[in-house]
Amino acid sequence: MSVIEHNFIYLFFVVLLMIGLYGAIAKVNLVKKLFGLTIFQTAIILFYVSIGQKKGAAIPILEVGHGHQALPDVVAAHYINPLPHVLMLTAIVVGVATVGVALAVIQRLYAEYGTVEEDEILEKIVRS
Amino acid sequence: MKKFAILVTVLVGAILVWGATDFPQWGDPNSPASTHVSDRYITEAYSASHVPNLVSAILADYRNFDTMFETTVVFTAGTAIFLILRLPLGPLARRRNSKHPQAERHPLPRDPILEMACRILFPPTHLFGLYVLTHGHYSPGGGFQAGVILGASFILLAIGFDLRAILARFPEGLFKPLAALGVLLYVGLGVLCLLLGGNFLDYEALRVLAPGISSAMIRSHGILIVECGVTLTVGSVIFGIYANLVSRGNHEGGL
């Protein structure tokens, strides 16, 4: 039961990920499927960012004035882990771009088949 | 299908919760993720690059290749959207279009209050984007964030006015080359380092061009140039995605 005791926050990400996964599998509408995938991605991004957390630490920006060249006395435990932030920073923007590609594909499917329902598109492909 | 989905979802959730029992305590400074290389980044990044914002320092210096290819992915996505939407329609759609010709698009009514609000909001938004870019070394910010804000400022104009009005001033012939220029700036800096005798994207090689600057300071400047490239690419691609998606790729009308 250490999960509920210490890592309660991970349960939240698991639930969010399950919502996204369910949407991506069960929904027939392609736009709703895409929403599911985006929720899935959000869960993973939140999970990564939460890994970088350290109790009692500050944001990973050193307290140095502009123009100061002297090396401040940096203790790693005083700043939260910047690495997950870097990874997710790029992942969020790339996520936006890939969602754009997915929307473009859905738009093309709509122009071609007149619907965004997966089963109807499959039916039309089989018939033609 | 629904039952199968619920089964898979619950199964995955159960496995993840089971895996989470082995996780270190949340927020523990001694957890494996927060030791080893992360400690080195925090303690050494400032003396190596004079960038107090550790996220910027890691993004554009330690993990340079990662960021370079992420920028390339953003650029590729922008190009892919453009190509997907511009391909000629297939036989099914052509048959349907010949039966029901598409209704003529009516121009949207103009709203002076909305247009004035967008007119006033646009310059501060743009300026804020540039601030986030240039101040990314010392405060939260950097190339990706600045690019998104700049792209959003153009989208604001496109929503408030008309897509055609903004495309007349910021045409596709401008924002597509700008996106490519951003990637070129990033990779070009890497190649320049290579030509000057350093490793790819090793900014210290640039000291030949600017003697008298400390090696940490030249890294700081190199990070700024790379962030500028990222901003150009992300900003133009974000606006390009919007412009292509709302108008089905033909740039006529839109929202």
XYZ file of C-alpha atoms in Angstrom:
383
model
C 0.000 0.000 0.000
C 3.001 2.272 -0.345
C 1.424 3.654 -3.508
C -1.505 5.179 -1.637
C 0.718 6.259 1.211
C 3.614 7.976 -0.592
C 2.881 8.036 -4.304
C -0.733 9.037 -4.442
C -0.021 11.351 -7.363
C 0.916 8.424 -9.630
C -2.598 7.005 -9.281
C -3.898 10.246 -10.772
C -1.649 9.810 -13.832
C -2.686 6.168 -14.195
C -6.370 7.181 -14.189
C -5.716 9.941 -16.738
C -3.784 7.492 -18.921
C -6.617 4.948 -18.661
C -9.159 7.576 -19.782
C -6.987 8.394 -22.796
C -6.384 4.747 -23.677
C -10.094 3.944 -23.425
C -10.916 6.869 -25.719
C -8.302 5.828 -28.261
C -9.567 2.230 -28.385
C -13.334 2.422 -27.857
C -14.370 5.581 -29.706
C -15.309 5.168 -33.361
C -15.191 8.849 -34.227
C -11.635 9.648 -35.359
C -11.619 13.105 -33.764
C -12.601 11.595 -30.401
C -9.880 8.962 -30.861
C -7.412 11.816 -31.335
C -8.697 13.445 -28.132
C -8.030 10.149 -26.368
C -4.471 10.032 -27.651
C -3.915 13.639 -26.556
C -5.175 12.865 -23.032
C -2.848 9.832 -23.000
C 0.056 12.093 -23.977
C -0.873 14.626 -21.296
C -0.794 11.903 -18.648
C 2.718 10.903 -19.682
C 3.930 14.526 -19.793
C 2.553 15.182 -16.288
C 4.157 11.968 -15.065
C 7.569 12.962 -16.404
C 7.393 16.471 -14.976
C 6.348 15.081 -11.576
C 9.419 12.813 -11.528
C 11.631 15.910 -11.434
C 10.055 17.094 -8.198
C 12.182 17.337 -5.057
C 10.650 18.236 -1.717
C 11.589 21.757 -0.635
C 13.524 22.594 -3.804
C 13.195 25.662 -6.034
C 12.602 25.898 -9.775
C 15.723 25.060 -11.841
C 16.771 28.672 -12.425
C 19.830 29.697 -10.448
C 19.622 32.889 -8.435
C 22.287 34.825 -10.267
C 21.992 38.466 -11.172
C 22.437 39.629 -14.741
C 26.119 40.093 -15.529
C 27.412 38.212 -12.497
C 30.224 35.942 -13.524
C 31.035 34.536 -10.093
C 30.079 30.921 -9.581
C 27.313 30.659 -7.017
C 27.439 27.911 -4.452
C 25.048 25.435 -6.052
C 23.674 22.486 -4.110
C 21.844 20.002 -6.324
C 19.185 19.295 -3.694
C 18.108 22.966 -3.686
C 16.872 22.896 -7.274
C 14.404 20.481 -8.808
C 15.575 18.152 -11.561
C 15.631 20.157 -14.833
C 16.025 17.145 -17.113
C 12.331 16.051 -17.256
C 11.373 19.669 -17.931
C 13.718 19.797 -20.916
C 12.397 16.525 -22.309
C 8.736 17.491 -21.909
C 9.237 21.042 -23.181
C 10.148 19.685 -26.591
C 7.587 16.873 -26.353
C 4.718 19.341 -25.848
C 5.565 21.384 -28.943
C 6.202 18.290 -31.036
C 2.884 16.947 -29.678
C 1.085 20.027 -30.999
C 2.705 19.557 -34.397
C 1.807 15.869 -34.585
C -1.784 16.578 -33.510
C -1.839 19.025 -36.405
C -0.731 16.263 -38.781
C -3.420 13.942 -37.382
C -6.088 16.622 -37.866
C -4.902 17.146 -41.439
C -5.235 13.412 -42.123
C -8.737 13.408 -40.587
C -9.678 16.399 -42.735
C -8.519 14.563 -45.832
C -10.478 11.466 -44.844
C -13.558 13.650 -44.403
C -13.033 15.248 -47.813
C -12.660 11.797 -49.355
C -15.395 9.823 -47.589
C -17.687 12.501 -46.179
C -17.489 11.111 -42.628
C -15.069 10.818 -39.700
C -16.661 7.641 -38.278
C -14.147 4.823 -38.551
C -16.670 2.037 -39.317
C -18.376 4.054 -42.065
C -15.026 4.825 -43.699
C -14.071 1.133 -43.629
C -17.451 0.249 -45.158
C -16.912 2.738 -47.980
C -13.400 1.420 -48.645
C -14.729 -2.156 -48.870
C -17.577 -1.120 -51.192
C -15.453 0.900 -53.611
C -15.459 -3.366 -28.826
C -16.393 -1.394 -25.712
C -15.930 -4.444 -23.470
C -12.551 -5.176 -25.063
C -11.511 -1.558 -24.533
C -12.539 -1.605 -20.869
C -10.675 -4.900 -20.359
C -7.467 -3.553 -21.931
C -7.725 -0.258 -20.077
C -8.244 -1.871 -16.677
C -5.433 -4.345 -17.356
C -2.988 -1.592 -18.310
C -4.070 0.476 -15.304
C -3.557 -2.464 -12.954
C -0.084 -3.155 -14.350
C 0.879 0.510 -13.994
C -0.370 0.724 -10.394
C 1.503 -2.490 -9.617
C 4.631 -0.945 -11.165
C 4.136 2.271 -9.198
C 4.495 0.378 -5.915
C 8.212 0.069 -6.657
C 8.605 3.789 -7.303
C 10.679 5.874 -4.911
C 8.755 8.252 -2.720
C 7.441 11.242 -4.630
C 9.624 14.312 -4.212
C 12.514 12.340 -2.736
C 15.776 14.218 -3.527
C 17.682 10.919 -3.461
C 15.510 9.120 -6.010
C 17.484 7.658 -8.955
C 16.013 10.166 -11.431
C 17.294 13.098 -9.372
C 20.835 11.867 -8.815
C 23.708 10.979 -11.179
C 23.579 13.112 -14.327
C 20.915 15.487 -13.043
C 23.133 16.615 -10.160
C 25.941 17.286 -12.603
C 23.681 19.402 -14.759
C 22.615 21.514 -11.788
C 26.064 22.041 -10.287
C 28.098 22.459 -13.468
C 25.797 24.019 -16.070
C 26.290 27.592 -14.854
C 30.074 27.509 -14.842
C 30.062 25.864 -18.283
C 27.655 28.208 -20.057
C 26.762 31.181 -17.795
C 23.069 30.468 -18.278
C 21.191 30.550 -14.949
C 18.100 28.944 -16.480
C 19.245 25.333 -16.322
C 16.453 24.200 -18.629
C 17.783 26.451 -21.435
C 21.353 25.363 -20.753
C 20.495 21.668 -20.980
C 18.083 22.112 -23.887
C 20.468 23.930 -26.211
C 23.860 22.773 -24.990
C 24.006 19.395 -23.249
C 21.094 17.893 -25.182
C 21.694 19.747 -28.417
C 21.112 16.861 -30.793
C 17.770 16.059 -29.180
C 16.578 19.636 -29.643
C 17.910 19.826 -33.178
C 15.924 16.804 -34.254
C 12.823 17.945 -32.344
C 12.992 21.175 -34.362
C 13.341 19.112 -37.510
C 10.279 17.065 -36.478
C 8.249 20.271 -36.033
C 9.375 21.488 -39.446
C 8.573 18.123 -41.027
C 5.112 18.129 -39.431
C 4.411 21.577 -40.888
C 5.481 20.421 -44.340
C 3.509 17.178 -44.015
C 0.259 19.035 -43.197
C 0.776 21.234 -46.229
C 1.355 18.189 -48.456
C -1.506 16.093 -47.020
C -4.083 18.837 -47.512
C -2.923 19.842 -50.993
C -2.947 16.364 -52.582
C -5.603 16.029 -55.303
C -8.845 14.402 -54.139
C -9.535 10.724 -54.809
C -12.313 9.265 -57.036
C -15.013 9.053 -54.293
C -14.753 12.724 -53.386
C -14.635 13.801 -57.038
C -17.839 11.889 -57.773
C -19.573 13.451 -54.759
C -18.361 16.955 -55.588
C -19.645 16.685 -59.165
C -23.068 15.620 -57.824
C -23.273 18.299 -55.095
C -21.128 21.279 -55.981
C -19.825 22.966 -52.847
C -21.818 25.892 -51.558
C -20.301 29.300 -52.052
C -18.547 30.594 -48.917
C -20.029 33.827 -47.671
C -17.565 36.378 -46.365
C -17.860 36.773 -42.599
C -19.354 40.015 -41.309
C -16.703 42.381 -39.983
C -16.784 43.325 -36.311
C -15.003 46.621 -35.533
C -14.767 45.954 -31.771
C -13.142 42.546 -32.299
C -10.798 43.906 -34.949
C -9.739 46.814 -32.749
C -9.140 44.488 -29.778
C -6.935 42.201 -31.900
C -5.142 45.233 -33.308
C -4.309 46.403 -29.774
C -3.439 42.934 -28.453
C -1.169 41.930 -31.313
C 1.907 44.134 -30.613
C 2.174 43.287 -26.879
C 1.753 39.580 -27.658
C 4.464 39.771 -30.267
C 6.750 41.739 -27.981
C 6.160 39.277 -25.163
C 7.158 36.429 -27.482
C 10.428 38.181 -28.294
C 10.978 38.884 -24.578
C 10.480 35.216 -23.731
C 13.052 34.339 -26.398
C 15.747 36.844 -25.440
C 15.230 36.541 -21.696
C 15.109 32.745 -21.806
C 18.619 32.563 -20.350
C 17.613 34.273 -17.093
C 13.924 33.505 -16.587
C 11.444 30.817 -17.625
C 11.369 30.857 -21.388
C 13.308 29.884 -24.468
C 12.915 29.141 -28.134
C 9.974 26.743 -28.086
C 7.820 28.877 -25.782
C 8.638 32.068 -27.699
C 7.812 30.370 -30.988
C 4.417 29.256 -29.712
C 3.619 32.782 -28.443
C 4.651 34.360 -31.760
C 2.599 31.816 -33.688
C -0.355 32.482 -31.374
C -0.116 36.227 -32.033
C -0.523 35.608 -35.770
C -3.383 33.180 -35.128
C -5.071 35.902 -33.040
C -4.979 38.229 -36.034
C -6.246 35.479 -38.321
C -9.216 34.849 -36.006
C -10.008 38.500 -35.352
C -9.770 39.582 -38.970
C -9.896 37.147 -41.835
C -7.383 34.476 -42.806
C -6.972 36.144 -46.173
C -6.215 39.520 -44.580
C -3.345 38.145 -42.506
C -2.067 35.932 -45.337
C -1.778 39.037 -47.518
C 0.767 40.437 -45.021
C 2.354 37.177 -43.815
C 2.011 34.966 -46.897
C 2.903 31.341 -47.244
C 5.861 32.368 -49.387
C 7.239 34.019 -46.249
C 6.409 31.663 -43.374
C 7.462 28.435 -45.074
C 10.971 29.736 -45.884
C 11.143 31.163 -42.339
C 10.467 27.692 -40.905
C 13.215 26.257 -43.088
C 15.517 29.144 -42.145
C 15.119 28.277 -38.454
C 16.295 24.706 -39.021
C 19.068 26.026 -41.278
C 20.222 28.444 -38.555
C 20.373 25.584 -36.032
C 22.129 23.056 -38.254
C 24.232 25.772 -39.869
C 25.664 26.774 -36.509
C 26.559 23.141 -35.926
C 28.286 22.897 -39.286
C 30.080 26.190 -38.614
C 31.471 24.717 -35.396
C 32.555 21.695 -37.407
C 34.299 23.876 -40.014
C 36.082 25.857 -37.297
C 37.641 22.667 -36.002
C 35.314 21.725 -33.140
C 32.731 19.014 -32.805
C 29.243 19.395 -34.314
C 27.379 22.049 -32.251
C 30.337 22.454 -29.892
C 30.069 26.235 -29.438
C 33.550 26.560 -28.023
C 34.928 26.338 -31.558
C 33.245 29.705 -32.265
C 35.820 31.451 -30.092
C 37.992 31.755 -33.192
C 35.435 34.252 -34.524
C 35.205 36.241 -31.291
C 38.491 36.193 -29.417
C 38.433 37.709 -25.962
C 35.147 36.079 -24.975
C 35.347 33.382 -22.326
C 34.397 29.879 -23.356
C 31.363 29.953 -21.048
C 30.150 33.218 -22.584
C 30.495 31.918 -26.152
C 28.345 28.950 -25.137
C 25.735 31.374 -23.838
C 25.708 33.195 -27.197
C 25.584 29.907 -29.095
C 22.525 28.889 -27.076
C 20.848 32.202 -27.992
C 21.462 31.674 -31.728
C 20.090 28.142 -31.547
C 17.026 29.356 -29.634
C 16.423 31.985 -32.333
C 16.399 29.207 -34.934
C 13.929 27.171 -32.853
C 11.681 30.234 -32.441
C 11.585 30.907 -36.185
C 10.692 27.316 -36.984
C 8.109 26.800 -34.236
C 6.441 30.185 -34.748
C 6.025 29.789 -38.496
C 5.013 26.145 -38.285
C 2.354 26.823 -35.623
C 0.840 29.547 -37.781
C 1.227 27.384 -40.894
C -0.614 24.491 -39.210
C -3.468 26.834 -38.289
C -3.657 28.479 -41.722
C -3.718 25.152 -43.531
C -6.121 23.373 -41.187
C -8.831 26.045 -41.042
C -8.939 26.513 -44.801
C -8.530 22.866 -45.904
C -5.187 23.758 -47.394
C -6.428 26.255 -49.977
C -6.056 29.410 -47.832
C -9.397 30.788 -48.979
C -11.583 32.075 -46.191
C -11.135 29.977 -43.073
C -12.679 30.633 -39.699
